[in-house]
Short mmCIF file of N, CA, C and O in Angstrom, two decimals:
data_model
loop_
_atom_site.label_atom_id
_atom_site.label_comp_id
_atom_site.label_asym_id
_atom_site.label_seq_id
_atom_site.Cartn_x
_atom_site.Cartn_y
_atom_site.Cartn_z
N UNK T 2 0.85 -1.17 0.00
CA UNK T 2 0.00 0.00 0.00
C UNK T 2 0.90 1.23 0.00
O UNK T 2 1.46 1.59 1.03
N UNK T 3 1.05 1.94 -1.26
CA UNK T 3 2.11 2.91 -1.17
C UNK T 3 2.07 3.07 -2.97
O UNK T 3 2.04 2.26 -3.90
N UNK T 4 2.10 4.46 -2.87
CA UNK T 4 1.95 5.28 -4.27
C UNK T 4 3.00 4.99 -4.97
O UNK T 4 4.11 4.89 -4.45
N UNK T 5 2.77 4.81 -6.31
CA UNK T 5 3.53 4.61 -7.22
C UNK T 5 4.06 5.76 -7.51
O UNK T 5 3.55 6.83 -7.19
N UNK T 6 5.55 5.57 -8.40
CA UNK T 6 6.65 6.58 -8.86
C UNK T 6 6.13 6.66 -10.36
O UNK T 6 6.77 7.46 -11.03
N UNK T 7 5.32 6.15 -10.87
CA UNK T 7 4.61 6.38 -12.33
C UNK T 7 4.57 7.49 -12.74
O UNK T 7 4.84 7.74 -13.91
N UNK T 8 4.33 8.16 -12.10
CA UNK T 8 4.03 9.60 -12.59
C UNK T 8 5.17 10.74 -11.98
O UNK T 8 6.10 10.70 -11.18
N UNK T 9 4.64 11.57 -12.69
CA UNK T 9 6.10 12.83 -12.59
C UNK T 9 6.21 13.52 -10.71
O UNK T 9 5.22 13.67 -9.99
N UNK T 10 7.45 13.78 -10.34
CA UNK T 10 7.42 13.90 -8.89
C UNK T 10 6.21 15.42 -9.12
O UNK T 10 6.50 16.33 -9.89
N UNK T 11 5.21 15.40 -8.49
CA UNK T 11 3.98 16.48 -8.11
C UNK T 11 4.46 17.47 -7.06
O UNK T 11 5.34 16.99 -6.35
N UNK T 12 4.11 18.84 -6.74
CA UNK T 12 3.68 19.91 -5.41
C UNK T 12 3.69 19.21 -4.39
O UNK T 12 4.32 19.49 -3.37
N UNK T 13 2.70 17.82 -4.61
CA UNK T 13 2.22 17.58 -2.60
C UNK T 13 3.70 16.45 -2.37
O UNK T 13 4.21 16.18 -1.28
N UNK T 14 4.13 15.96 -3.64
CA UNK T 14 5.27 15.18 -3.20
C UNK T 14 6.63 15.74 -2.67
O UNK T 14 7.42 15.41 -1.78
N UNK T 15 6.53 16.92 -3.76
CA UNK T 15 7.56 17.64 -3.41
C UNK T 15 7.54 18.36 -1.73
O UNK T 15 8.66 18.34 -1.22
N UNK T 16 6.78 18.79 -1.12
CA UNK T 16 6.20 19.62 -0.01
C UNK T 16 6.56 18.41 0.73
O UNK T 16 7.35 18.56 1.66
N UNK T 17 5.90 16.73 0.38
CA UNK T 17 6.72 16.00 1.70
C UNK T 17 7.73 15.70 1.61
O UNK T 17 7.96 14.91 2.53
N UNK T 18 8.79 15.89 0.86
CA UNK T 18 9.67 15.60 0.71
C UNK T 18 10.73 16.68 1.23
O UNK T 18 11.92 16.44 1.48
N UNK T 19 10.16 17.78 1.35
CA UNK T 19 10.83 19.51 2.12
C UNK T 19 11.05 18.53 3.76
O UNK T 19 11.98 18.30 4.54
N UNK T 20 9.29 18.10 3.61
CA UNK T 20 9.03 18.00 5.08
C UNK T 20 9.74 16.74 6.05
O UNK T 20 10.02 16.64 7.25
N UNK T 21 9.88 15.81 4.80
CA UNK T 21 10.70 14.85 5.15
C UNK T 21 12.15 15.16 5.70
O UNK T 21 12.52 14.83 6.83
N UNK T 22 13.18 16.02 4.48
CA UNK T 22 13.81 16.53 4.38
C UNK T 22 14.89 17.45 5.79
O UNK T 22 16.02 17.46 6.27
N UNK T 23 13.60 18.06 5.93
CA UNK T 23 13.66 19.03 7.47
C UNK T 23 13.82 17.52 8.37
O UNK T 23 14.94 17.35 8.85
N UNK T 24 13.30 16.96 8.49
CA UNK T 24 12.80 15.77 9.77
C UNK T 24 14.52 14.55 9.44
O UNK T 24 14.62 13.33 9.43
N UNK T 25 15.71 15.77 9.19
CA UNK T 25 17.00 14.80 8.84
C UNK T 25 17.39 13.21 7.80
O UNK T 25 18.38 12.49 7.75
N UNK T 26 16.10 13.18 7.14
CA UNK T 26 16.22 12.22 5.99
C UNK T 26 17.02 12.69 4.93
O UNK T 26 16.99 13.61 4.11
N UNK T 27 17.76 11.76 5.23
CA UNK T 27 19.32 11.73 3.44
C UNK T 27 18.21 12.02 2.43
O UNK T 27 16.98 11.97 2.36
N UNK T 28 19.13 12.31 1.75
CA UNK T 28 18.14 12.51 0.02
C UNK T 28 18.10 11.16 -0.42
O UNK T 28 17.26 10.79 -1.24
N UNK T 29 19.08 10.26 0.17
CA UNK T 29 19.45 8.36 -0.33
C UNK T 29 18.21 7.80 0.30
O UNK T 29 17.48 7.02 -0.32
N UNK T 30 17.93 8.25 1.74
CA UNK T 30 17.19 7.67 2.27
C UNK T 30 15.39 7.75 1.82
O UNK T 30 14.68 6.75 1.94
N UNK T 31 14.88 9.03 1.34
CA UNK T 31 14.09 9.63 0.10
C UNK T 31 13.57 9.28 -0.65
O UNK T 31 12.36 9.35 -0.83
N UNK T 32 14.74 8.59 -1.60
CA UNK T 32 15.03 8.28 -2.92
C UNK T 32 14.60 7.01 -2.68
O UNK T 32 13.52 6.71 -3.18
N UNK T 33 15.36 5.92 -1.85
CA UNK T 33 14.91 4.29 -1.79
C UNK T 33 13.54 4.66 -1.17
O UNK T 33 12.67 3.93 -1.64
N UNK T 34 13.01 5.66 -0.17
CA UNK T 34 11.32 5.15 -0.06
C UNK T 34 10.71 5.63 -1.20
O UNK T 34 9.70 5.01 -1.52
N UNK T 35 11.04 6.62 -1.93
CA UNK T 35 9.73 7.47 -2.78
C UNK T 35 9.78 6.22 -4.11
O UNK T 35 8.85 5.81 -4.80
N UNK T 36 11.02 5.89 -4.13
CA UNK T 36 11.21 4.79 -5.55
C UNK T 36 11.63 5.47 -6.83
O UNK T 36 11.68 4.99 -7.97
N UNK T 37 12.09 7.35 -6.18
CA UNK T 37 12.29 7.95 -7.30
C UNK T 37 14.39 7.92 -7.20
O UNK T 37 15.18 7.56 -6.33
N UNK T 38 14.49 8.39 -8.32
CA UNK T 38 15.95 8.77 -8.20
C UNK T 38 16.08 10.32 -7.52
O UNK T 38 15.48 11.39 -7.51
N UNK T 39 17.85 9.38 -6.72
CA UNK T 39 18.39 10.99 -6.03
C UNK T 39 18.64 11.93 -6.41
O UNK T 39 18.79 12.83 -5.59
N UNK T 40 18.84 12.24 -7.98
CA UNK T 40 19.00 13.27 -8.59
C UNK T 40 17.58 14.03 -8.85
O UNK T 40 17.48 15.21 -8.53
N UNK T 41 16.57 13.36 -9.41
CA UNK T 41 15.11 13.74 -9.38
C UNK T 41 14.56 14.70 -7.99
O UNK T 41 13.72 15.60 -8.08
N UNK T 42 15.14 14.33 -6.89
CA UNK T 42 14.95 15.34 -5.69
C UNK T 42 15.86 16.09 -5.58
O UNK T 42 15.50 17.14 -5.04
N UNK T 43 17.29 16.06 -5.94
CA UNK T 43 18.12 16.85 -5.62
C UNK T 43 17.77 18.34 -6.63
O UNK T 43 17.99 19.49 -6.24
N UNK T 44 17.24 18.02 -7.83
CA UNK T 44 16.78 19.00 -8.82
C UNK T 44 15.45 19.83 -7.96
O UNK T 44 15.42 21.00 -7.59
N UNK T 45 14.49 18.84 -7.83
CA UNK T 45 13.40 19.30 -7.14
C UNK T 45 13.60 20.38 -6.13
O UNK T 45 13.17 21.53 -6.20
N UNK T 46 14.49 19.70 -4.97
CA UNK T 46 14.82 20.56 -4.13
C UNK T 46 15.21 22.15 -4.42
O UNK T 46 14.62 23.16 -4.03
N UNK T 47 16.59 21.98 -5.36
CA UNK T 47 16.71 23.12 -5.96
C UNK T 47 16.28 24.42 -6.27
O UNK T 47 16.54 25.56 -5.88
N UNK T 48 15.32 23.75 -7.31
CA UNK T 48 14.46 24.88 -7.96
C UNK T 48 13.04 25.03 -7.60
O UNK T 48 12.16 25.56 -8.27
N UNK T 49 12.93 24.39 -6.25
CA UNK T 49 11.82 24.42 -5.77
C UNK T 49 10.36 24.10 -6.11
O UNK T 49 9.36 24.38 -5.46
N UNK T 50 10.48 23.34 -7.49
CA UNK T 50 9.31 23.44 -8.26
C UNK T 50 9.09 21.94 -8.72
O UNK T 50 9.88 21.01 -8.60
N UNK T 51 7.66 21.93 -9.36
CA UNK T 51 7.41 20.51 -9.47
C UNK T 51 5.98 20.94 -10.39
O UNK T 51 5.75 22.13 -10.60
N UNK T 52 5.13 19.93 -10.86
CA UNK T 52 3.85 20.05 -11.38
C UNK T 52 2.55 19.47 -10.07
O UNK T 52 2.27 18.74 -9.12
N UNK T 53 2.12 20.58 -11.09
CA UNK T 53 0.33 19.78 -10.23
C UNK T 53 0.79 18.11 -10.57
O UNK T 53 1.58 17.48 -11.27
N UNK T 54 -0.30 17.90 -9.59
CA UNK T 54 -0.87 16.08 -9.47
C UNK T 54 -1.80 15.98 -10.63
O UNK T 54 -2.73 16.78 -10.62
N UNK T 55 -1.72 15.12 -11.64
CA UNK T 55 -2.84 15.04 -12.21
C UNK T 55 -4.18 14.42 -11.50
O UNK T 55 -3.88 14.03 -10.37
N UNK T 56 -5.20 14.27 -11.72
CA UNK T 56 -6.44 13.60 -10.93
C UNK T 56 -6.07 12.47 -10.57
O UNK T 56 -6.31 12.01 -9.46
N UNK T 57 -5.42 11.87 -11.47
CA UNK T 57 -5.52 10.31 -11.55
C UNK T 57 -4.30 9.89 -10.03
O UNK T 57 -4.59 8.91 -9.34
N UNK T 58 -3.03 10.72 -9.68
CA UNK T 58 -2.85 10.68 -8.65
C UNK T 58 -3.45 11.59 -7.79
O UNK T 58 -2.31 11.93 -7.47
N UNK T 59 -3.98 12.14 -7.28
CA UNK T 59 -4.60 12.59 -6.75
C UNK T 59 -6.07 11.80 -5.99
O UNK T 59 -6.35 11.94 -4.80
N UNK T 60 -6.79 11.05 -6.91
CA UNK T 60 -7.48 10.14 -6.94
C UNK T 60 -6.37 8.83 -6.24
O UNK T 60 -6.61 8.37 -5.12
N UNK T 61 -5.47 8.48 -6.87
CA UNK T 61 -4.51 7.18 -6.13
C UNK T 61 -4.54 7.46 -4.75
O UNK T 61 -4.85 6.70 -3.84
N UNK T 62 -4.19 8.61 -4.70
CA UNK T 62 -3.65 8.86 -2.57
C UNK T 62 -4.92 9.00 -2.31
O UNK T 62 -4.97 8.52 -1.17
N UNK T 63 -6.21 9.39 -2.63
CA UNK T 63 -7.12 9.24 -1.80
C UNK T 63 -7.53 7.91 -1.55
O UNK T 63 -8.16 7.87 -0.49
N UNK T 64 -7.45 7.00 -2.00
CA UNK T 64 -7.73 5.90 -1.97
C UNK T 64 -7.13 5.33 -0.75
O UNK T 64 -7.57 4.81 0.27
N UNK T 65 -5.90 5.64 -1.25
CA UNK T 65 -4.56 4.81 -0.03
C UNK T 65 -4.80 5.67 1.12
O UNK T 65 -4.18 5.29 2.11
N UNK T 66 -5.53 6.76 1.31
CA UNK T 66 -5.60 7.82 2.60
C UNK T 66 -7.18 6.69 3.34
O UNK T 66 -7.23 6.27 4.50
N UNK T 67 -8.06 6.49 2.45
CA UNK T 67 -9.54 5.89 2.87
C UNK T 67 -8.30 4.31 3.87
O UNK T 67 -8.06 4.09 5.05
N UNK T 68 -7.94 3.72 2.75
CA UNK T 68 -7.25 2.67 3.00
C UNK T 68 -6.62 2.43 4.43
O UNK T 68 -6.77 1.42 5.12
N UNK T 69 -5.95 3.44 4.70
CA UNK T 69 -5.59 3.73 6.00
C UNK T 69 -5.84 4.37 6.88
O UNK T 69 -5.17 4.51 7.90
N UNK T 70 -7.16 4.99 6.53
CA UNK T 70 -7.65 5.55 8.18
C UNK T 70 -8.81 4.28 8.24
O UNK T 70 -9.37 4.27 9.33
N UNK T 71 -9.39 3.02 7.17
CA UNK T 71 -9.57 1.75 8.11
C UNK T 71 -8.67 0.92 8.76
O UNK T 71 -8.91 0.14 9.68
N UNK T 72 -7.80 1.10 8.30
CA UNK T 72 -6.64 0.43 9.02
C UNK T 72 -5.67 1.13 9.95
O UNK T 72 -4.52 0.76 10.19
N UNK T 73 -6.65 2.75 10.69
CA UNK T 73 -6.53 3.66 11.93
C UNK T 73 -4.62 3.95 11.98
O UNK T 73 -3.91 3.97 12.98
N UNK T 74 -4.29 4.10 10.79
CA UNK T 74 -2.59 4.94 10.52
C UNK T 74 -2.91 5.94 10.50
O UNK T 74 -3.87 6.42 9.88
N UNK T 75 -1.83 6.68 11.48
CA UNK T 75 -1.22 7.96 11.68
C UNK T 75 -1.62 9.21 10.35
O UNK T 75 -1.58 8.72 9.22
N UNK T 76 -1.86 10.23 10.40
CA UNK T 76 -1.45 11.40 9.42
C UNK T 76 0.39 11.04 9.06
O UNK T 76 0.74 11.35 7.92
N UNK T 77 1.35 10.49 9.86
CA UNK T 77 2.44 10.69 9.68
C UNK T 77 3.04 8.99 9.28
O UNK T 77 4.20 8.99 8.86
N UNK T 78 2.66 8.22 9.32
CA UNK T 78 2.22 6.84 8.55
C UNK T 78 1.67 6.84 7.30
O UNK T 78 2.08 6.07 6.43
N UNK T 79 0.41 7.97 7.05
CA UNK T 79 -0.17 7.81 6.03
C UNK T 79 0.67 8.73 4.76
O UNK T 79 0.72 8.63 3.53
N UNK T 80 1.21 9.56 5.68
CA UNK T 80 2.77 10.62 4.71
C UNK T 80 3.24 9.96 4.12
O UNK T 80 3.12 9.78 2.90
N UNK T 81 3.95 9.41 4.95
CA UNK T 81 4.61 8.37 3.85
C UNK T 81 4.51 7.41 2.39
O UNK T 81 5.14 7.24 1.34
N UNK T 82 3.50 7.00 2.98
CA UNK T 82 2.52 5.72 1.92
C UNK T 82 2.47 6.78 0.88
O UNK T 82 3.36 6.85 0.03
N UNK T 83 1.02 8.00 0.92
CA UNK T 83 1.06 8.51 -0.02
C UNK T 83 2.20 9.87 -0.75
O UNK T 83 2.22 10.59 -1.75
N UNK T 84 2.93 9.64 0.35
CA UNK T 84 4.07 10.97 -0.57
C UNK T 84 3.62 12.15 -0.72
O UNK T 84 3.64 12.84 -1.75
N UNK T 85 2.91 12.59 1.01
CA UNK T 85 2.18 13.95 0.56
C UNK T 85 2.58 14.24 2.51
O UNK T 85 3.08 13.57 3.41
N UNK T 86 1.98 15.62 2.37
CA UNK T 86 2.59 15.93 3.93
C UNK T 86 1.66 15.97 5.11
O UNK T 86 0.52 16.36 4.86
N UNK T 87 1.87 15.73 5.99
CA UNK T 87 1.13 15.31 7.15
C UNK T 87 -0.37 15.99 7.34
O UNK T 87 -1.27 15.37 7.91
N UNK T 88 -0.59 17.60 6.72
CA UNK T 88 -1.27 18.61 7.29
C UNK T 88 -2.14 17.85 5.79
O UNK T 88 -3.14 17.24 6.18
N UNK T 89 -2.02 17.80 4.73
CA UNK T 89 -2.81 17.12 3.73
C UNK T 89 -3.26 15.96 3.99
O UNK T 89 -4.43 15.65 3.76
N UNK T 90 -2.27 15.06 4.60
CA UNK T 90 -3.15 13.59 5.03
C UNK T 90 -4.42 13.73 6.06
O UNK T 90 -5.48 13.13 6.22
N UNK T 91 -3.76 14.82 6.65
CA UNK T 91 -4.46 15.00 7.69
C UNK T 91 -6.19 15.40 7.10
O UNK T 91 -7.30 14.87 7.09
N UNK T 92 -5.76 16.26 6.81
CA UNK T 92 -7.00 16.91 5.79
C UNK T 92 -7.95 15.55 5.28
O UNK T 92 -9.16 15.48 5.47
N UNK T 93 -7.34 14.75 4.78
CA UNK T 93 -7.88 14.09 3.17
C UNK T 93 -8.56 12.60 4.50
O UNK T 93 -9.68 12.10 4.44
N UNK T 94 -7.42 12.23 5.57
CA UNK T 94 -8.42 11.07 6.58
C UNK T 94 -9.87 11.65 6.76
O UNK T 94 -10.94 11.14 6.44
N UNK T 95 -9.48 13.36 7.62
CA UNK T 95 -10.72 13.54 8.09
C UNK T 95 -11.56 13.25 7.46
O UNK T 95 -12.40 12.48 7.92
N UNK T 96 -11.72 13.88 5.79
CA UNK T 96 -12.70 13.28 5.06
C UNK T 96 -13.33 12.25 4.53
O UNK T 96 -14.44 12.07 4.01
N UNK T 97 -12.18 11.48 4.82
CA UNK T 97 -12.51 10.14 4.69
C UNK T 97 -13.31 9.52 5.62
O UNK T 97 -14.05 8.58 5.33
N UNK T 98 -13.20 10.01 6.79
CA UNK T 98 -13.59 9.27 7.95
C UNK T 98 -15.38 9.71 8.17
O UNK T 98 -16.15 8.99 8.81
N UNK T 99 -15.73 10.85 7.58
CA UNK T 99 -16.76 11.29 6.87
C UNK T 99 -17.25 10.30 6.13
O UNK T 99 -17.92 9.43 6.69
N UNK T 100 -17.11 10.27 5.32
CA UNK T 100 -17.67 9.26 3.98
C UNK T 100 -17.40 7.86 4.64
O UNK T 100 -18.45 7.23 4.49
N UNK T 101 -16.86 7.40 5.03
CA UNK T 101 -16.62 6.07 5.92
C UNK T 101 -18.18 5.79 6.88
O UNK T 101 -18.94 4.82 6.95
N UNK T 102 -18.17 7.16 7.53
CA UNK T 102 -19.42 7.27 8.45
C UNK T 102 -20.78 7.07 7.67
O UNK T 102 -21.67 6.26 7.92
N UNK T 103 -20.73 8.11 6.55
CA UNK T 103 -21.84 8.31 6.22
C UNK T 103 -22.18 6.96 5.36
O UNK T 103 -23.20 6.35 5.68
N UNK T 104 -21.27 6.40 4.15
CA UNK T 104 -21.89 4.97 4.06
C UNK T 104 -21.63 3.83 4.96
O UNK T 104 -21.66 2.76 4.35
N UNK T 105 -21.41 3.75 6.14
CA UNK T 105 -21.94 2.53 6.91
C UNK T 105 -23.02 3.05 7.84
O UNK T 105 -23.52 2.11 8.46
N UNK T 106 -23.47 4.06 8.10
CA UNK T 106 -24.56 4.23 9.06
C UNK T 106 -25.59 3.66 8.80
O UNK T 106 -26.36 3.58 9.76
N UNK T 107 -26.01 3.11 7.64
CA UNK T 107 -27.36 2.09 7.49
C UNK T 107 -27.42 0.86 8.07
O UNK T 107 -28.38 0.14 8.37
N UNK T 108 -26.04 0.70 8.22
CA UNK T 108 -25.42 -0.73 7.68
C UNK T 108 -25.74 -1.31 9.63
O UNK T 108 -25.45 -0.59 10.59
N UNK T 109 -26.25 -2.45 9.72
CA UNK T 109 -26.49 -2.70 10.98
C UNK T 109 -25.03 -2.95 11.88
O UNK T 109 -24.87 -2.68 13.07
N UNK T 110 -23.99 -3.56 10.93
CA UNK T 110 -22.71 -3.64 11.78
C UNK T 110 -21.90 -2.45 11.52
O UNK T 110 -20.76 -2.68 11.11
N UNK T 111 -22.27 -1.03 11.68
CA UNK T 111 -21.74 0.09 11.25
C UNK T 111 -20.16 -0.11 11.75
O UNK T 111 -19.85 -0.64 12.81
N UNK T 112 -19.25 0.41 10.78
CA UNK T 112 -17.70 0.99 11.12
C UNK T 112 -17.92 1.97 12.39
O UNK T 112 -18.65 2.96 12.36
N UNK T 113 -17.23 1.55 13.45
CA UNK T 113 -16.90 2.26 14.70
C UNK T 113 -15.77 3.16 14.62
O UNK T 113 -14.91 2.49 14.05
N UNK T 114 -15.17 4.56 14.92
CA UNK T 114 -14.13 5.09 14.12
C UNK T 114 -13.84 5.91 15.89
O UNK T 114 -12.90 6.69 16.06
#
């Protein structure tokens, strides 16, 4: 469970990767979790810049964000997986945990959260 390097390094990857960054992670160490190359961040870093997410990732990490607030991981657990920064995971569980609520409340063995 963890976002693919398919697509071009994005804003929210880049931002966890500042954030990573700050938190004393090698650029080596980075590079073997994100699955991207060390030069690909070392550029990033640089020039500070990156592209939007297209939907389609954007859509991926929400998935893997639903994914893991049933399986009750951290905002800083779920950073990781999806390659985005804590204050966004954070964001994207809550909502999840919303929509989690709202389709099992019919449901007689409702999700307890």
């Amino acid at each position: 469970m963890k976002l693919s390097a398919a697509h071009p390094l994005d804003v929210l990857e880049l931002a966890w990767g500042l954030e990573i960054r700050n938190s004393f992670w090698t650029t080596r160490r980075l590079a073997a979790w994100s699955g991207r190359p060390e030069d690909e961040w070392r550029t990033a870093f640089e020039t500070r810049s990156a592209h939007f997410p297209p939907t389609e990732v954007i859509d991926e990490r929400l998935v893997l964000v639903r994914r893991g607030v049933a399986r009750e991981m951290t905002a800083a657990d779920l950073s990781k997986q999806v390659r985005a920064p804590r204050a966004w995971c954070a964001e994207a569980a809550s909502r999840a945990v919303g929509t989690l609520l709202e389709e099992t409340a019919h449901e007689p063995h409702a999700l307890r959260l």
